[in-house]
XYZ file of C-alpha atoms in Angstrom:
423
model
C 0.148 -0.304 0.369
C 1.552 3.854 -0.567
C -1.105 6.555 0.703
C -1.129 9.721 -1.194
C -2.198 12.512 0.685
C -5.725 13.561 0.709
C -6.582 16.701 2.282
C -9.864 16.349 4.210
C -9.550 19.781 5.355
C -10.510 20.571 1.833
C -13.974 18.556 2.789
C -14.296 20.770 5.368
C -13.535 23.502 3.592
C -16.236 22.607 0.611
C -19.052 21.341 3.198
C -18.786 24.691 5.860
C -18.951 26.838 2.507
C -22.619 24.853 1.424
C -23.616 26.025 5.427
C -22.941 22.592 6.602
C -21.923 22.074 10.267
C -18.392 20.578 9.867
C -14.899 19.989 11.975
C -12.005 18.014 10.951
C -10.307 16.262 14.441
C -6.929 15.508 13.273
C -5.430 12.805 15.315
C -1.109 13.779 14.112
C -2.519 16.992 15.961
C -3.707 15.127 18.913
C -0.551 12.892 18.820
C 2.022 15.995 18.848
C -0.164 18.049 21.652
C 0.133 14.870 23.862
C 3.902 13.146 22.705
C 5.713 16.417 20.850
C 6.003 16.719 17.153
C 9.276 15.746 15.258
C 7.925 11.827 15.522
C 10.382 9.959 13.769
C 9.772 6.676 11.615
C 10.437 4.439 14.870
C 7.266 5.988 16.418
C 5.005 4.743 13.262
C 6.199 0.899 13.830
C 3.846 -1.590 14.512
C 6.387 -3.418 16.516
C 6.734 -0.477 18.684
C 4.568 -1.159 21.997
C 5.391 2.331 23.373
C 4.315 3.631 20.365
C 1.200 2.615 19.209
C 0.062 2.980 22.841
C 0.415 6.652 22.145
C -1.108 7.078 18.784
C -3.945 4.964 20.454
C -4.270 7.328 23.199
C -4.089 10.470 20.273
C -7.130 8.787 18.498
C -9.130 8.040 21.670
C -8.693 11.878 22.271
C -9.900 13.436 18.969
C -12.547 10.609 18.704
C -13.659 12.040 22.406
C -13.801 15.106 21.271
C -15.892 15.025 18.233
C -18.426 13.138 20.007
C -18.577 15.706 22.749
C -18.570 18.073 20.000
C -21.924 16.000 17.998
C -23.761 16.273 21.165
C -22.622 19.628 22.750
C -23.096 21.781 19.554
C -25.083 20.382 17.244
C -22.176 19.257 14.632
C -23.674 17.602 11.034
C -20.736 16.247 10.032
C -17.399 15.666 11.760
C -13.593 14.111 9.894
C -11.808 12.314 11.721
C -8.076 12.876 9.944
C -6.454 10.137 11.357
C -4.343 6.636 8.923
C -7.586 4.035 9.893
C -4.888 1.799 8.216
C -6.512 -1.383 9.776
C -9.518 -3.162 10.303
C -9.090 -3.322 13.850
C -8.703 0.136 13.862
C -12.124 0.905 11.930
C -13.800 -1.746 14.000
C -13.409 0.441 16.823
C -14.367 3.732 15.258
C -18.146 2.093 14.272
C -18.280 0.770 17.007
C -17.201 3.601 19.182
C -19.654 5.588 17.065
C -22.428 3.269 17.131
C -23.196 4.388 20.839
C -24.503 7.449 19.738
C -26.105 6.874 15.906
C -23.394 8.143 13.670
C -22.517 6.759 10.525
C -19.251 6.669 9.276
C -18.124 6.722 6.017
C -14.242 5.672 5.188
C -12.168 7.201 3.083
C -9.529 5.749 1.485
C -6.575 6.643 -1.606
C -4.308 4.017 -2.217
C -1.774 5.456 -5.550
C 0.686 2.550 -7.256
C 1.965 5.409 -9.684
C 5.553 6.182 -8.190
C 5.812 9.164 -9.706
C 2.588 10.416 -8.085
C 4.069 9.272 -4.436
C 7.168 11.508 -4.784
C 5.110 14.033 -6.226
C 3.039 13.846 -3.470
C 5.818 13.350 -1.059
C 7.309 17.090 -2.010
C 4.767 18.976 -1.767
C 2.782 17.791 1.004
C 4.156 16.016 3.436
C 7.436 17.467 3.448
C 5.171 20.572 4.396
C 3.438 19.413 6.711
C 3.985 20.059 10.763
C 5.722 16.796 11.292
C 8.950 17.822 9.025
C 8.259 21.342 9.851
C 12.168 23.046 10.095
C 13.279 18.789 8.980
C 16.062 19.158 5.733
C 13.681 17.885 2.764
C 16.067 15.165 1.900
C 16.227 13.661 4.934
C 12.468 14.495 5.582
C 11.313 12.089 2.305
C 13.640 9.802 3.810
C 11.957 9.113 6.941
C 8.269 9.984 5.355
C 8.672 6.839 2.863
C 10.065 4.722 5.551
C 6.323 5.410 7.953
C 4.657 4.300 4.796
C 7.119 0.868 5.537
C 5.449 0.573 8.505
C 1.997 1.540 7.652
C 2.235 -1.612 4.667
C 3.538 -3.577 7.419
C -0.045 -3.761 8.495
C -2.194 -2.075 6.108
C -5.660 -3.910 5.462
C -7.226 -2.243 2.965
C -11.185 -1.536 3.112
C -13.281 -4.067 1.422
C -16.793 -5.854 0.512
C -15.026 -9.370 0.701
C -14.829 -9.458 4.453
C -16.598 -7.686 7.819
C -15.784 -4.929 5.722
C -18.971 -5.592 3.521
C -21.659 -3.531 5.492
C -19.129 -0.471 5.655
C -20.194 2.974 3.714
C -16.850 3.659 1.770
C -14.907 5.437 -1.110
C -11.409 4.451 -2.546
C -9.634 6.278 -4.455
C -6.908 4.727 -7.144
C -4.381 6.753 -8.256
C -6.202 10.574 -6.984
C -9.072 9.310 -8.909
C -8.751 7.668 -12.085
C -10.788 4.314 -10.394
C -12.812 5.346 -7.797
C -15.019 2.742 -5.819
C -17.881 3.295 -3.623
C -19.593 0.797 -1.290
C -23.166 1.800 0.530
C -23.144 5.192 0.028
C -26.446 6.922 1.293
C -28.260 10.052 1.519
C -28.051 13.478 0.353
C -24.054 14.750 2.075
C -22.620 11.603 1.711
C -23.229 12.102 -2.031
C -22.028 15.133 -2.381
C -18.941 14.647 -0.461
C -18.429 11.336 -2.910
C -18.704 13.252 -6.408
C -16.691 16.403 -4.584
C -13.615 14.110 -4.205
C -14.316 11.806 -7.407
C -13.760 15.950 -9.132
C -9.922 16.815 -6.881
C -6.524 16.152 -8.443
C -3.118 16.653 -7.121
C -1.346 18.739 -9.667
C -0.386 22.387 -9.529
C -2.713 25.095 -10.766
C -3.521 28.798 -10.871
C -6.570 30.621 -10.642
C -7.665 33.727 -11.873
C -10.117 36.791 -10.496
C -10.694 40.059 -12.718
C -14.058 41.508 -12.259
C -15.990 44.014 -13.913
C -17.791 47.001 -13.115
C -20.646 47.207 -11.228
C -24.758 46.639 -12.335
C -26.285 45.971 -15.766
C -25.560 44.641 -18.938
C -23.393 47.056 -20.100
C -21.007 47.648 -22.229
C -16.993 48.160 -21.290
C -16.023 52.022 -20.692
C -12.767 53.632 -21.698
C -10.858 52.191 -18.631
C -12.415 49.058 -19.442
C -11.330 48.716 -23.050
C -7.753 49.550 -21.648
C -7.946 47.268 -18.892
C -8.600 44.343 -21.319
C -6.158 45.161 -23.782
C -3.438 45.346 -20.994
C -4.845 42.109 -18.903
C -3.275 39.370 -21.623
C 0.687 41.022 -21.416
C -0.398 40.595 -17.337
C -1.241 36.661 -17.545
C 1.119 35.957 -19.956
C 3.838 36.906 -17.667
C 2.763 35.535 -14.452
C 1.650 31.614 -16.031
C 4.453 31.571 -19.118
C 3.205 29.121 -21.519
C 1.202 26.630 -19.088
C -2.352 25.931 -20.790
C -5.558 28.356 -19.565
C -8.990 28.477 -19.807
C -10.915 31.449 -19.773
C -14.497 31.699 -18.051
C -16.739 34.605 -18.054
C -20.236 35.042 -16.862
C -22.920 36.078 -20.234
C -22.866 39.699 -19.623
C -20.701 41.896 -22.116
C -18.592 43.467 -20.782
C -17.099 40.477 -19.112
C -17.077 38.952 -22.388
C -15.429 42.363 -23.652
C -12.635 41.796 -21.191
C -11.515 38.556 -22.481
C -12.020 39.749 -25.909
C -7.793 39.865 -26.644
C -7.214 36.811 -24.551
C -5.288 34.256 -26.846
C -7.307 31.063 -24.574
C -9.505 29.122 -24.939
C -13.031 31.122 -23.471
C -16.109 29.644 -21.830
C -18.797 31.361 -21.637
C -21.257 29.948 -17.678
C -24.800 31.656 -17.172
C -24.136 30.827 -13.729
C -21.311 33.103 -13.438
C -24.003 36.048 -14.003
C -23.953 38.653 -11.262
C -25.979 38.550 -8.208
C -29.900 39.083 -9.825
C -31.280 42.285 -7.276
C -34.329 41.816 -7.788
C -36.414 44.998 -8.488
C -33.447 47.083 -6.631
C -31.151 46.237 -9.351
C -28.956 49.383 -10.610
C -30.662 51.525 -7.444
C -28.699 53.530 -5.164
C -28.553 52.308 -1.377
C -30.149 56.149 -0.776
C -33.300 54.724 -3.181
C -33.398 51.468 -1.742
C -33.340 52.960 1.452
C -36.494 55.689 0.491
C -38.379 53.201 -1.225
C -38.100 49.784 0.532
C -36.865 50.038 4.312
C -37.084 46.812 6.056
C -35.195 45.983 3.164
C -32.754 48.164 3.424
C -32.493 47.202 7.054
C -32.762 43.648 6.650
C -29.762 43.825 4.411
C -27.298 45.820 6.514
C -27.848 43.596 9.613
C -27.375 39.867 7.131
C -25.049 40.861 4.008
C -24.935 36.973 4.118
C -28.752 35.600 4.154
C -30.505 39.015 2.562
C -33.109 37.910 -0.345
C -33.041 41.006 -2.707
C -36.958 41.301 -3.348
C -37.121 39.243 -6.796
C -33.972 38.331 -6.478
C -31.209 36.114 -4.839
C -28.749 36.060 -1.414
C -25.006 35.541 -1.014
C -26.774 31.950 -0.022
C -28.727 31.666 -2.829
C -25.521 32.418 -5.109
C -23.566 29.923 -3.149
C -25.910 27.497 -3.976
C -25.728 28.413 -7.771
C -21.663 28.479 -8.207
C -21.471 24.705 -6.267
C -20.678 23.448 -10.170
C -18.259 25.825 -10.463
C -16.501 24.477 -7.744
C -16.352 21.773 -8.765
C -15.903 22.399 -11.927
C -12.951 24.401 -10.398
C -11.005 20.901 -8.674
C -10.468 19.347 -11.323
C -9.321 21.859 -13.796
C -5.914 23.282 -13.996
C -5.670 26.117 -15.032
C -8.158 28.953 -14.747
C -9.105 32.233 -15.577
C -12.188 34.034 -14.284
C -13.793 37.429 -15.746
C -16.420 37.260 -13.592
C -18.218 40.103 -10.814
C -18.183 41.294 -7.763
C -19.971 39.151 -5.268
C -19.560 36.078 -7.698
C -15.671 36.502 -7.605
C -16.546 37.001 -3.929
C -18.029 33.685 -3.440
C -15.308 31.493 -4.833
C -12.910 33.512 -3.299
C -13.794 32.632 0.139
C -14.017 29.149 -0.611
C -10.815 28.996 -2.144
C -9.488 31.246 1.029
C -12.450 29.252 3.715
C -13.528 32.650 5.079
C -16.628 33.232 6.883
C -20.077 33.721 5.406
C -20.081 37.005 7.820
C -16.529 38.181 5.986
C -17.605 37.086 2.686
C -19.618 39.590 1.867
C -17.120 41.658 2.098
C -14.152 40.758 0.510
C -12.573 43.840 -1.385
C -12.353 42.495 -5.160
C -10.632 45.401 -6.733
C -11.074 46.922 -10.666
C -8.643 46.093 -12.753
C -6.642 43.604 -10.146
C -5.845 40.274 -11.337
C -5.614 38.243 -7.583
C -3.830 35.013 -8.347
C -4.916 32.071 -6.204
C -2.541 29.241 -5.728
C -3.921 26.006 -4.351
C -1.180 24.252 -1.400
C -2.280 20.892 0.867
C -2.220 23.385 3.418
C -3.155 27.071 2.655
C -3.979 28.598 -0.549
C -0.693 31.336 -1.779
C -2.370 34.792 -3.306
C -0.463 37.416 -5.350
C -2.858 40.534 -6.291
C -1.285 42.176 -9.695
C -2.740 45.614 -9.976
C -3.183 47.322 -13.444
C -2.244 51.355 -13.184
C -5.701 52.156 -15.542
C -6.968 55.536 -13.723
C -3.322 57.165 -14.349
C -3.451 56.079 -18.419
C -7.059 57.477 -18.339
C -6.961 60.853 -16.438
C -3.553 61.122 -18.857
C -4.774 60.544 -21.353
C -8.505 62.240 -21.441
C -9.835 66.393 -21.061
C -12.585 66.955 -18.649
C -15.415 66.150 -21.357
C -14.276 63.154 -21.547
C -14.040 61.940 -17.169
C -17.367 63.966 -17.046
C -18.470 61.841 -19.971
C -17.468 58.325 -18.032
C -18.569 59.901 -15.018
C -22.171 59.796 -16.166
C -22.185 56.305 -17.463
C -21.058 54.779 -14.755
C -23.562 56.771 -12.643
C -25.980 55.853 -15.209
C -26.486 59.408 -16.867
C -26.462 63.037 -16.630
C -29.206 63.968 -14.583
C -28.185 61.664 -12.483
C -24.692 63.266 -11.475
C -25.717 66.128 -9.148
C -27.305 64.189 -7.427
C -24.752 60.918 -7.627
C -21.792 63.430 -5.803
C -24.658 63.733 -2.706
C -25.598 60.252 -2.191
C -22.965 56.611 -1.611
C -21.701 54.374 -4.932
C -23.849 52.598 -6.404
C -25.741 49.676 -5.291
C -22.814 47.226 -4.308
C -23.679 43.969 -3.813
């Protein structure tokens, strides 16, 4: 047996993004807390009685905290993150959970591809807390020895033993083959579908947003940004392949016009539907719909516009996009503020309370690079404002303001009001 690391925290992130109460109980963290970090491979030797007792102690404490979380905090999905590579350990977990009527689903990842194993060790295991500040070559050697210890006692989950009634999913070579058994219910099905779309290849996801409101064409500044965008992407991606996703609204399609990559237009990426409030200022909403105005201020994530959507609605709408992002490599999404906030919150593990206030600035490309334990982020600003002002007279500027605010008649009033409705 060789294992490929599946970051179970990504399942937690996905379920929390869908508003499912989820928590990870990592036995490795309990082990490090009880017995210290930097345990060498001999600690995991099945013939090391002292090490086995210590590992079981950590597992039992984690299980106890997990049960307490279910009972006291009304949890929905707990992720017991441990190796669990023997029938004895899995039986212990099943029996423990049966006492509290908790359903158990096992996730097994098996790999026979040596190149994938080596890549996984270098990309994942060497950045784990067990090998922090350790020489990479020594860490890799130690982890290979640890795998050998696991192999000595490994017993695969299967339906030809006492485990034939267990619920499980088995991923072979990172999803090239998937085996499922006794999967039941909505949540288990969603987890299976999610895992079937994961891969471990390095990739980047780029965000670029358009201006707010309606289905207008690009402004002069927007056209300048669209012309500058290909060079910025090329400078950061080189010759790597890229697919561009846009909404079906004109301004995102026009922004992608000069990019020399395959382009896909997704209706699901269209901006949050503000219903009867579309195009209105905050002051106009406050005057016409005062109750709605107050409700939105109190709970921006759950507030649904009359005849429109809430951020929660958009999250559910975007679930197919998340699934597709997890199975793709490099993607550039040219979208809208509310849409990009929801996707950004997923990758950066931000809460529902924070999601509606994430800053996604105009004329800026955000590059996210998912890693095993984090998601790296870089931001690249294209200084369109300076170029625009240096090349325009005051008449051009007034025309641009009129276009953005909604016509010359609204300009005078607009100076005294806050900005147009920001989803």
